[in-house]
mmCIF file of C-alpha atoms and ligand atoms in Angstrom:
data_model
loop_
_atom_site.group_PDB
_atom_site.id
_atom_site.type_symbol
_atom_site.label_atom_id
_atom_site.label_comp_id
_atom_site.label_asym_id
_atom_site.label_seq_id
_atom_site.Cartn_x
_atom_site.Cartn_y
_atom_site.Cartn_z
ATOM 1 C CA MET Y 21 0.000 0.000 0.000
ATOM 2 C CA SER Y 22 1.210 3.508 -0.673
ATOM 3 C CA ALA Y 23 -0.038 6.203 1.674
ATOM 4 C CA GLN Y 24 -1.982 9.262 0.653
ATOM 5 C CA ILE Y 25 0.273 12.274 1.119
ATOM 6 C CA ILE Y 26 -1.348 14.973 3.218
ATOM 7 C CA ASP Y 27 -0.169 18.129 1.476
ATOM 8 C CA GLY Y 28 0.419 20.754 4.152
ATOM 9 C CA LYS Y 29 1.381 23.403 1.608
ATOM 10 C CA ALA Y 30 -1.940 23.129 -0.207
ATOM 11 C CA PHE Y 31 -3.915 22.739 3.022
ATOM 12 C CA SER Y 32 -2.273 25.765 4.647
ATOM 13 C CA ALA Y 33 -3.056 27.802 1.521
ATOM 14 C CA SER Y 34 -6.733 26.853 1.904
ATOM 15 C CA VAL Y 35 -6.622 27.920 5.580
ATOM 16 C CA ARG Y 36 -5.055 31.261 4.593
ATOM 17 C CA ASP Y 37 -7.787 31.714 1.948
ATOM 18 C CA LYS Y 38 -10.464 31.160 4.601
ATOM 19 C CA VAL Y 39 -8.697 33.643 6.877
ATOM 20 C CA ALA Y 40 -8.482 36.226 4.067
ATOM 21 C CA THR Y 41 -12.198 35.800 3.299
ATOM 22 C CA HIS Y 42 -13.057 36.302 6.946
ATOM 23 C CA VAL Y 43 -10.769 39.327 7.252
ATOM 24 C CA ALA Y 44 -12.459 40.913 4.227
ATOM 25 C CA ARG Y 45 -15.876 40.274 5.812
ATOM 26 C CA LEU Y 46 -14.792 41.808 9.128
ATOM 27 C CA LYS Y 47 -13.643 44.911 7.258
ATOM 28 C CA ASP Y 48 -16.750 45.228 5.087
ATOM 29 C CA GLU Y 49 -19.373 44.432 7.683
ATOM 30 C CA HIS Y 50 -17.809 45.738 10.885
ATOM 31 C CA GLY Y 51 -15.000 48.107 9.889
ATOM 32 C CA LEU Y 52 -12.537 45.865 11.766
ATOM 33 C CA THR Y 53 -9.009 44.877 10.749
ATOM 34 C CA PRO Y 54 -7.492 42.064 12.833
ATOM 35 C CA GLY Y 55 -4.024 43.069 14.043
ATOM 36 C CA LEU Y 56 -1.069 40.860 14.994
ATOM 37 C CA ALA Y 57 1.985 42.104 16.894
ATOM 38 C CA VAL Y 58 5.115 39.966 16.867
ATOM 39 C CA VAL Y 59 7.863 40.705 19.381
ATOM 40 C CA LEU Y 60 11.382 39.485 18.648
ATOM 41 C CA VAL Y 61 14.141 39.886 21.223
ATOM 42 C CA GLY Y 62 17.683 39.409 19.951
ATOM 43 C CA GLU Y 63 19.094 38.336 16.630
ATOM 44 C CA ASP Y 64 18.636 34.576 16.404
ATOM 45 C CA PRO Y 65 18.762 34.009 12.603
ATOM 46 C CA ALA Y 66 16.070 31.271 12.555
ATOM 47 C CA SER Y 67 13.713 33.464 14.614
ATOM 48 C CA GLN Y 68 14.327 36.397 12.265
ATOM 49 C CA VAL Y 69 13.273 34.250 9.279
ATOM 50 C CA TYR Y 70 10.115 33.062 11.092
ATOM 51 C CA VAL Y 71 9.184 36.599 12.098
ATOM 52 C CA ARG Y 72 9.696 37.901 8.558
ATOM 53 C CA ASN Y 73 7.484 35.116 7.157
ATOM 54 C CA LYS Y 74 4.814 35.772 9.758
ATOM 55 C CA GLY Y 75 4.785 39.481 8.876
ATOM 56 C CA LYS Y 76 4.516 38.792 5.124
ATOM 57 C CA GLN Y 77 1.705 36.267 5.522
ATOM 58 C CA THR Y 78 -0.195 38.516 7.953
ATOM 59 C CA ILE Y 79 -0.205 41.344 5.410
ATOM 60 C CA ALA Y 80 -1.049 38.937 2.551
ATOM 61 C CA VAL Y 81 -4.350 37.962 4.222
ATOM 62 C CA GLY Y 82 -5.256 41.637 4.740
ATOM 63 C CA MET Y 83 -4.451 41.927 8.441
ATOM 64 C CA HIS Y 84 -2.580 44.642 10.277
ATOM 65 C CA SER Y 85 0.980 43.532 11.160
ATOM 66 C CA ILE Y 86 3.416 45.112 13.609
ATOM 67 C CA GLU Y 87 6.892 43.865 14.438
ATOM 68 C CA HIS Y 88 8.817 44.962 17.510
ATOM 69 C CA LYS Y 89 12.485 44.053 17.234
ATOM 70 C CA LEU Y 90 14.250 44.517 20.549
ATOM 71 C CA ALA Y 91 17.942 44.302 21.367
ATOM 72 C CA ALA Y 92 19.221 41.031 22.873
ATOM 73 C CA ASP Y 93 19.999 42.820 26.169
ATOM 74 C CA THR Y 94 16.473 44.275 26.567
ATOM 75 C CA SER Y 95 15.490 44.220 30.239
ATOM 76 C CA GLU Y 96 12.552 42.183 31.482
ATOM 77 C CA ALA Y 97 10.896 45.396 32.703
ATOM 78 C CA ASP Y 98 11.086 46.959 29.222
ATOM 79 C CA LEU Y 99 9.714 43.819 27.564
ATOM 80 C CA LEU Y 100 6.843 43.620 30.071
ATOM 81 C CA ALA Y 101 6.092 47.322 29.492
ATOM 82 C CA LEU Y 102 5.829 46.688 25.742
ATOM 83 C CA ILE Y 103 3.512 43.713 26.312
ATOM 84 C CA ASP Y 104 1.350 45.857 28.580
ATOM 85 C CA GLN Y 105 1.147 48.521 25.888
ATOM 86 C CA LEU Y 106 0.118 45.892 23.283
ATOM 87 C CA ASN Y 107 -2.421 44.411 25.721
ATOM 88 C CA GLN Y 108 -4.072 47.864 25.920
ATOM 89 C CA ASP Y 109 -3.942 48.572 22.163
ATOM 90 C CA PRO Y 110 -7.406 48.045 20.596
ATOM 91 C CA ALA Y 111 -5.872 47.698 17.109
ATOM 92 C CA ILE Y 112 -3.945 44.615 18.237
ATOM 93 C CA HIS Y 113 -5.875 41.352 18.636
ATOM 94 C CA GLY Y 114 -2.963 38.928 18.720
ATOM 95 C CA ILE Y 115 0.418 39.159 20.447
ATOM 96 C CA LEU Y 116 3.203 36.672 19.807
ATOM 97 C CA VAL Y 117 6.527 36.775 21.597
ATOM 98 C CA GLN Y 118 8.987 34.778 19.509
ATOM 99 C CA LEU Y 119 10.644 32.011 21.512
ATOM 100 C CA PRO Y 120 13.250 31.187 22.630
ATOM 101 C CA LEU Y 121 13.998 34.361 24.572
ATOM 102 C CA PRO Y 122 17.554 35.260 25.669
ATOM 103 C CA ASP Y 123 18.554 33.514 28.911
ATOM 104 C CA HIS Y 124 18.157 36.540 31.189
ATOM 105 C CA LEU Y 125 14.415 36.757 30.425
ATOM 106 C CA ASN Y 126 11.912 34.527 32.248
ATOM 107 C CA GLU Y 127 9.819 32.961 29.472
ATOM 108 C CA ASP Y 128 6.943 31.895 31.723
ATOM 109 C CA LEU Y 129 6.683 35.357 33.252
ATOM 110 C CA VAL Y 130 6.726 37.031 29.837
ATOM 111 C CA ILE Y 131 4.164 34.674 28.241
ATOM 112 C CA ASN Y 132 1.836 34.967 31.218
ATOM 113 C CA ALA Y 133 1.988 38.779 30.966
ATOM 114 C CA ILE Y 134 0.162 38.609 27.609
ATOM 115 C CA ASP Y 135 -3.601 39.174 27.812
ATOM 116 C CA PRO Y 136 -4.899 35.556 27.421
ATOM 117 C CA ALA Y 137 -7.491 36.798 24.907
ATOM 118 C CA LYS Y 138 -4.608 38.056 22.716
ATOM 119 C CA ASP Y 139 -2.341 35.052 23.326
ATOM 120 C CA VAL Y 140 -2.474 33.695 19.766
ATOM 121 C CA ASP Y 141 0.286 31.170 20.538
ATOM 122 C CA GLY Y 142 -1.969 29.595 23.184
ATOM 123 C CA PHE Y 143 0.869 29.274 25.706
ATOM 124 C CA HIS Y 144 -0.614 31.436 28.523
ATOM 125 C CA ILE Y 145 -1.423 29.369 31.590
ATOM 126 C CA SER Y 146 -5.103 30.433 31.322
ATOM 127 C CA ASN Y 147 -5.319 29.055 27.796
ATOM 128 C CA VAL Y 148 -3.621 25.835 28.898
ATOM 129 C CA GLY Y 149 -6.295 25.538 31.605
ATOM 130 C CA LEU Y 150 -9.154 26.336 29.222
ATOM 131 C CA LEU Y 151 -7.916 23.688 26.778
ATOM 132 C CA GLY Y 152 -7.555 21.124 29.566
ATOM 133 C CA THR Y 153 -11.101 21.761 30.771
ATOM 134 C CA GLY Y 154 -12.685 21.712 27.326
ATOM 135 C CA GLN Y 155 -13.497 25.428 27.281
ATOM 136 C CA LYS Y 156 -12.713 28.001 24.604
ATOM 137 C CA PRO Y 157 -8.954 28.583 24.632
ATOM 138 C CA MET Y 158 -6.572 30.097 22.152
ATOM 139 C CA VAL Y 159 -5.066 26.831 20.869
ATOM 140 C CA PRO Y 160 -1.316 26.422 20.192
ATOM 141 C CA CYS Y 161 -0.781 26.773 16.449
ATOM 142 C CA THR Y 162 1.117 23.594 15.535
ATOM 143 C CA PRO Y 163 -1.279 21.155 17.268
ATOM 144 C CA LEU Y 164 -4.232 23.133 15.874
ATOM 145 C CA GLY Y 165 -2.783 22.651 12.375
ATOM 146 C CA CYS Y 166 -2.402 18.902 12.997
ATOM 147 C CA LEU Y 167 -5.998 18.680 14.233
ATOM 148 C CA MET Y 168 -7.293 20.508 11.165
ATOM 149 C CA MET Y 169 -5.458 18.090 8.850
ATOM 150 C CA LEU Y 170 -6.743 15.066 10.778
ATOM 151 C CA ARG Y 171 -10.345 16.326 10.736
ATOM 152 C CA ASP Y 172 -10.074 17.054 7.034
ATOM 153 C CA HIS Y 173 -8.779 13.551 6.332
ATOM 154 C CA HIS Y 174 -11.029 11.533 8.664
ATOM 155 C CA GLY Y 175 -14.151 13.637 9.113
ATOM 156 C CA SER Y 176 -14.881 12.385 12.632
ATOM 157 C CA LEU Y 177 -11.996 11.267 14.883
ATOM 158 C CA SER Y 178 -14.383 9.808 17.460
ATOM 159 C CA GLY Y 179 -13.287 6.477 18.909
ATOM 160 C CA LEU Y 180 -9.965 6.321 17.061
ATOM 161 C CA ASP Y 181 -6.834 5.223 18.945
ATOM 162 C CA ALA Y 182 -4.273 8.027 18.871
ATOM 163 C CA VAL Y 183 -0.680 8.027 20.060
ATOM 164 C CA VAL Y 184 1.174 11.291 20.533
ATOM 165 C CA ILE Y 185 4.925 10.774 20.838
ATOM 166 C CA GLY Y 186 6.306 13.719 22.830
ATOM 167 C CA ARG Y 187 4.887 15.567 25.830
ATOM 168 C CA SER Y 188 6.133 19.136 25.379
ATOM 169 C CA ASN Y 189 3.941 22.043 26.407
ATOM 170 C CA ILE Y 190 3.925 23.479 22.902
ATOM 171 C CA VAL Y 191 3.133 20.357 20.860
ATOM 172 C CA GLY Y 192 2.662 17.000 22.616
ATOM 173 C CA LYS Y 193 0.418 17.916 25.548
ATOM 174 C CA PRO Y 194 -1.942 20.295 23.700
ATOM 175 C CA MET Y 195 -2.098 17.823 20.785
ATOM 176 C CA ALA Y 196 -3.216 15.089 23.175
ATOM 177 C CA GLN Y 197 -5.859 17.399 24.706
ATOM 178 C CA LEU Y 198 -7.216 18.279 21.271
ATOM 179 C CA LEU Y 199 -7.460 14.630 20.236
ATOM 180 C CA LEU Y 200 -9.190 13.839 23.510
ATOM 181 C CA GLY Y 201 -11.578 16.730 22.825
ATOM 182 C CA ASP Y 202 -12.432 15.038 19.523
ATOM 183 C CA SER Y 203 -13.108 11.770 21.417
ATOM 184 C CA CYS Y 204 -10.003 9.818 20.448
ATOM 185 C CA THR Y 205 -8.584 7.308 22.924
ATOM 186 C CA VAL Y 206 -5.257 8.996 23.540
ATOM 187 C CA THR Y 207 -1.887 7.650 24.658
ATOM 188 C CA ILE Y 208 0.962 10.083 25.304
ATOM 189 C CA ALA Y 209 4.375 8.485 24.816
ATOM 190 C CA HIS Y 210 7.715 9.996 25.844
ATOM 191 C CA SER Y 211 11.339 9.127 26.455
ATOM 192 C CA ARG Y 212 10.480 6.772 29.344
ATOM 193 C CA THR Y 213 7.740 4.873 27.505
ATOM 194 C CA LYS Y 214 8.322 1.117 27.565
ATOM 195 C CA ASP Y 215 8.114 -0.681 24.231
ATOM 196 C CA LEU Y 216 7.255 2.378 22.160
ATOM 197 C CA ALA Y 217 7.015 0.233 19.025
ATOM 198 C CA ASP Y 218 4.186 -1.785 20.551
ATOM 199 C CA VAL Y 219 2.357 1.360 21.704
ATOM 200 C CA VAL Y 220 2.613 2.941 18.245
ATOM 201 C CA ARG Y 221 1.469 -0.259 16.479
ATOM 202 C CA ARG Y 222 -1.948 -0.014 18.163
ATOM 203 C CA ALA Y 223 -2.656 3.503 16.897
ATOM 204 C CA ASP Y 224 -5.018 4.614 14.144
ATOM 205 C CA ILE Y 225 -3.421 8.053 14.434
ATOM 206 C CA VAL Y 226 0.270 8.641 15.186
ATOM 207 C CA VAL Y 227 1.512 12.168 15.915
ATOM 208 C CA ALA Y 228 5.293 12.253 16.229
ATOM 209 C CA ALA Y 229 6.687 15.350 17.994
ATOM 210 C CA VAL Y 230 10.066 14.303 19.308
ATOM 211 C CA GLY Y 231 12.897 15.975 17.419
ATOM 212 C CA ARG Y 232 14.809 12.763 16.573
ATOM 213 C CA ALA Y 233 15.447 12.174 12.896
ATOM 214 C CA GLN Y 234 13.510 9.249 11.367
ATOM 215 C CA MET Y 235 13.120 7.448 14.703
ATOM 216 C CA VAL Y 236 9.719 5.917 13.848
ATOM 217 C CA PRO Y 237 10.184 3.165 11.230
ATOM 218 C CA GLY Y 238 7.457 1.815 8.992
ATOM 219 C CA ASP Y 239 7.208 -1.483 10.888
ATOM 220 C CA TRP Y 240 5.893 0.420 13.942
ATOM 221 C CA ILE Y 241 2.945 1.721 11.928
ATOM 222 C CA LYS Y 242 -0.389 -0.078 11.880
ATOM 223 C CA PRO Y 243 -1.416 -0.675 8.254
ATOM 224 C CA GLY Y 244 -3.721 2.124 7.134
ATOM 225 C CA ALA Y 245 -2.924 4.447 10.078
ATOM 226 C CA THR Y 246 -2.665 8.208 9.665
ATOM 227 C CA VAL Y 247 0.781 9.592 10.483
ATOM 228 C CA ILE Y 248 1.327 13.244 11.351
ATOM 229 C CA ASP Y 249 5.029 14.037 11.498
ATOM 230 C CA VAL Y 250 5.713 17.231 13.451
ATOM 231 C CA GLY Y 251 9.468 16.737 13.757
ATOM 232 C CA ILE Y 252 11.874 18.961 11.883
ATOM 233 C CA ASN Y 253 15.414 17.601 11.874
ATOM 234 C CA ARG Y 254 18.364 18.605 9.725
ATOM 235 C CA ILE Y 255 20.615 15.724 8.720
ATOM 236 C CA SER Y 256 23.649 15.566 6.491
ATOM 237 C CA ALA Y 257 22.950 14.674 2.858
ATOM 238 C CA PRO Y 258 26.226 13.674 1.197
ATOM 239 C CA ASP Y 259 24.225 12.528 -1.868
ATOM 240 C CA LYS Y 260 23.436 16.237 -2.506
ATOM 241 C CA GLY Y 261 27.104 17.207 -2.322
ATOM 242 C CA GLU Y 262 29.764 17.749 0.305
ATOM 243 C CA GLY Y 263 28.534 19.510 3.425
ATOM 244 C CA LYS Y 264 24.920 19.524 2.188
ATOM 245 C CA THR Y 265 21.968 18.849 4.484
ATOM 246 C CA ARG Y 266 18.275 18.043 4.218
ATOM 247 C CA LEU Y 267 15.233 18.263 6.483
ATOM 248 C CA VAL Y 268 13.585 15.073 7.681
ATOM 249 C CA GLY Y 269 10.842 14.313 10.163
ATOM 250 C CA ASP Y 270 10.690 12.065 13.206
ATOM 251 C CA VAL Y 271 9.190 9.354 11.001
ATOM 252 C CA ASP Y 272 11.108 7.344 8.410
ATOM 253 C CA PHE Y 273 9.008 8.537 5.476
ATOM 254 C CA ALA Y 274 10.114 5.887 2.961
ATOM 255 C CA SER Y 275 9.176 2.867 5.078
ATOM 256 C CA ALA Y 276 6.183 4.475 6.855
ATOM 257 C CA SER Y 277 4.539 5.683 3.652
ATOM 258 C CA ALA Y 278 4.520 2.086 2.396
ATOM 259 C CA VAL Y 279 2.319 1.040 5.351
ATOM 260 C CA ALA Y 280 0.323 4.092 6.466
ATOM 261 C CA GLY Y 281 -3.019 5.101 5.007
ATOM 262 C CA ALA Y 282 -2.011 8.771 5.007
ATOM 263 C CA ILE Y 283 1.104 10.667 6.022
ATOM 264 C CA THR Y 284 2.443 14.211 6.191
ATOM 265 C CA PRO Y 285 5.816 14.748 4.495
ATOM 266 C CA VAL Y 286 8.704 16.788 5.939
ATOM 267 C CA PRO Y 287 9.104 19.406 4.640
ATOM 268 C CA GLY Y 288 5.679 20.409 3.296
ATOM 269 C CA GLY Y 289 3.438 18.785 5.921
ATOM 270 C CA VAL Y 290 2.830 20.226 9.383
ATOM 271 C CA GLY Y 291 5.403 23.021 8.990
ATOM 272 C CA PRO Y 292 3.379 25.365 6.748
ATOM 273 C CA MET Y 293 0.279 24.905 8.938
ATOM 274 C CA THR Y 294 1.781 26.679 11.947
ATOM 275 C CA ILE Y 295 1.776 30.232 10.570
ATOM 276 C CA ALA Y 296 -1.591 29.621 8.851
ATOM 277 C CA CYS Y 297 -3.027 28.702 12.264
ATOM 278 C CA LEU Y 298 -1.441 31.768 13.846
ATOM 279 C CA LEU Y 299 -3.382 33.883 11.334
ATOM 280 C CA ALA Y 300 -6.526 31.845 12.060
ATOM 281 C CA ASN Y 301 -6.074 32.443 15.800
ATOM 282 C CA THR Y 302 -5.683 36.190 15.228
ATOM 283 C CA VAL Y 303 -9.003 36.321 13.357
ATOM 284 C CA THR Y 304 -10.624 34.245 16.107
ATOM 285 C CA ALA Y 305 -9.225 36.601 18.766
ATOM 286 C CA CYS Y 306 -10.569 39.623 16.860
ATOM 287 C CA CYS Y 307 -14.033 38.048 16.560
ATOM 288 C CA ARG Y 308 -14.106 37.141 20.260
ATOM 289 C CA ALA Y 309 -12.920 40.630 21.283
ATOM 290 C CA HIS Y 310 -15.904 42.125 19.444
ATOM 291 C CA GLY Y 311 -18.481 39.489 20.396
ATOM 292 C CA LEU Y 312 -18.781 38.272 16.794
ATOM 293 C CA ALA Y 313 -19.292 34.713 15.531
ATOM 294 C CA GLU Y 314 -16.018 32.834 15.198
ATOM 295 C CA PRO Y 315 -14.847 31.805 11.736
ATOM 296 C CA GLU Y 316 -16.013 28.284 10.952
ATOM 297 C CA GLY Y 317 -13.328 25.642 10.459
ATOM 298 C CA LEU Y 318 -10.541 27.798 11.883
ATOM 299 C CA THR Y 319 -10.834 26.888 15.561
ATOM 300 C CA ALA Y 320 -10.608 23.652 17.561
HETATM 301 P P1 NDP U 426 10.731 18.933 22.955
HETATM 302 O O1 NDP U 426 12.200 18.671 22.885
HETATM 303 O O2 NDP U 426 10.224 20.002 23.838
HETATM 304 O O3 NDP U 426 9.986 17.574 23.341
HETATM 305 C C1 NDP U 426 10.374 16.356 22.775
HETATM 306 C C2 NDP U 426 9.572 15.246 23.398
HETATM 307 O O4 NDP U 426 10.008 14.031 22.797
HETATM 308 C C3 NDP U 426 9.761 15.099 24.902
HETATM 309 O O5 NDP U 426 8.512 14.947 25.535
HETATM 310 C C4 NDP U 426 10.616 13.840 25.045
HETATM 311 O O6 NDP U 426 10.295 13.039 26.177
HETATM 312 C C5 NDP U 426 10.207 13.056 23.815
HETATM 313 N N1 NDP U 426 11.263 12.121 23.449
HETATM 314 C C6 NDP U 426 12.582 12.341 23.349
HETATM 315 N N2 NDP U 426 13.233 11.218 23.005
HETATM 316 C C7 NDP U 426 12.297 10.248 22.890
HETATM 317 C C8 NDP U 426 12.339 8.879 22.574
HETATM 318 N N3 NDP U 426 13.472 8.269 22.293
HETATM 319 N N4 NDP U 426 11.183 8.201 22.550
HETATM 320 C C9 NDP U 426 10.011 8.812 22.824
HETATM 321 N N5 NDP U 426 9.900 10.127 23.133
HETATM 322 C C10 NDP U 426 11.043 10.828 23.169
HETATM 323 O O7 NDP U 426 10.295 19.165 21.432
HETATM 324 P P2 NDP U 426 9.029 19.958 20.802
HETATM 325 O O8 NDP U 426 7.768 19.334 21.235
HETATM 326 O O9 NDP U 426 9.226 21.404 20.963
HETATM 327 O O10 NDP U 426 9.289 19.647 19.248
HETATM 328 C C11 NDP U 426 9.285 18.329 18.749
HETATM 329 C C12 NDP U 426 9.668 18.376 17.290
HETATM 330 O O11 NDP U 426 8.686 19.107 16.571
HETATM 331 C C13 NDP U 426 11.007 19.061 16.989
HETATM 332 O O12 NDP U 426 11.619 18.407 15.906
HETATM 333 C C14 NDP U 426 10.597 20.443 16.567
HETATM 334 O O13 NDP U 426 11.535 21.047 15.701
HETATM 335 C C15 NDP U 426 9.307 20.170 15.855
HETATM 336 N N6 NDP U 426 8.376 21.294 15.834
HETATM 337 C C16 NDP U 426 7.829 21.640 14.625
HETATM 338 C C17 NDP U 426 6.952 22.683 14.538
HETATM 339 C C18 NDP U 426 6.343 23.003 13.218
HETATM 340 O O14 NDP U 426 6.221 22.189 12.375
HETATM 341 N N7 NDP U 426 5.920 24.181 12.969
HETATM 342 C C19 NDP U 426 6.598 23.503 15.696
HETATM 343 C C20 NDP U 426 7.150 22.991 16.943
HETATM 344 C C21 NDP U 426 8.027 21.943 16.977
HETATM 345 P P3 NDP U 426 10.606 13.509 27.685
HETATM 346 O O15 NDP U 426 9.547 14.498 28.024
HETATM 347 O O16 NDP U 426 10.497 12.246 28.456
HETATM 348 O O17 NDP U 426 11.981 14.093 27.671
#
């Protein structure tokens, strides 16, 4: 069997189209423009690329985009003052502080200073609590993207056995909560899990969020299962030339795609969904702030 490839590039484009349609409606019918502020502290090159892409895509869907680039030695007090100012700004509906922050800044303190209603990354402790209790949170973008792809592929996820490999606060745990919310029977696996292969073999849905290149081989996958590969790992690729590298997931795509029913590739699977879901969350935050109906298909 050869798995259906879940095309994250195409799917994320359809999410951005829905966002753009909703943004246009908010402008026409309510005179509202959703606004996203991204705060970057320091000069980490990967973070700079992400922030640039976020800004471009925010503008492309018709939203208001602000970037605050702060020096690496910015004090915690100055960063908190900026967040407070953005919390008060009615033109800003979403605030994202790009992580990781420099070591002298307390990430938990900074994230929890964001107004939870504007916390479009879904990392504020209030949003974690709302997600855990099945209320209306802002949902972390990467797991939201995975959920959207799974719903699109399966329709209903009710009753399916799901294994999430990884228990981080930004991917594994919220992913498991979302799958539970959609009535999957959920197992969370991690570095101490005994006989991971056996656990994975029982799953109709496998979400791999570990950060270890190609660690899940095809013979761990139940025939016909859906595999969502969140991992992004750079490995050397001597076949491309000396010193060259390539991106791979946590799943061994070649062997897994011969067994799975559907699978996300790396790159081009989960990756593009994250920014699309950030835009979706910003529209949702704008609608909630103004007591308007939330965009259909863009929330959990
Ligand atoms: P973390 O490092 O925070 O968490 C990794 C998790 O994997 C931990 O819970 C760890 O277990 C578990 N783990 C480590 N080794 C094993 C093992 N041998 N067997 C089973 N579980 C193991 O990573 P993140 O959740 O932040 O990210 C995971 C991956 O997803 C990374 O490759 C990252 O780059 C990628 N990612 C991609 C995004 C995107 O597509 N946009 C966004 C975010 C992340 P334990 O808790 O026991 O240590």
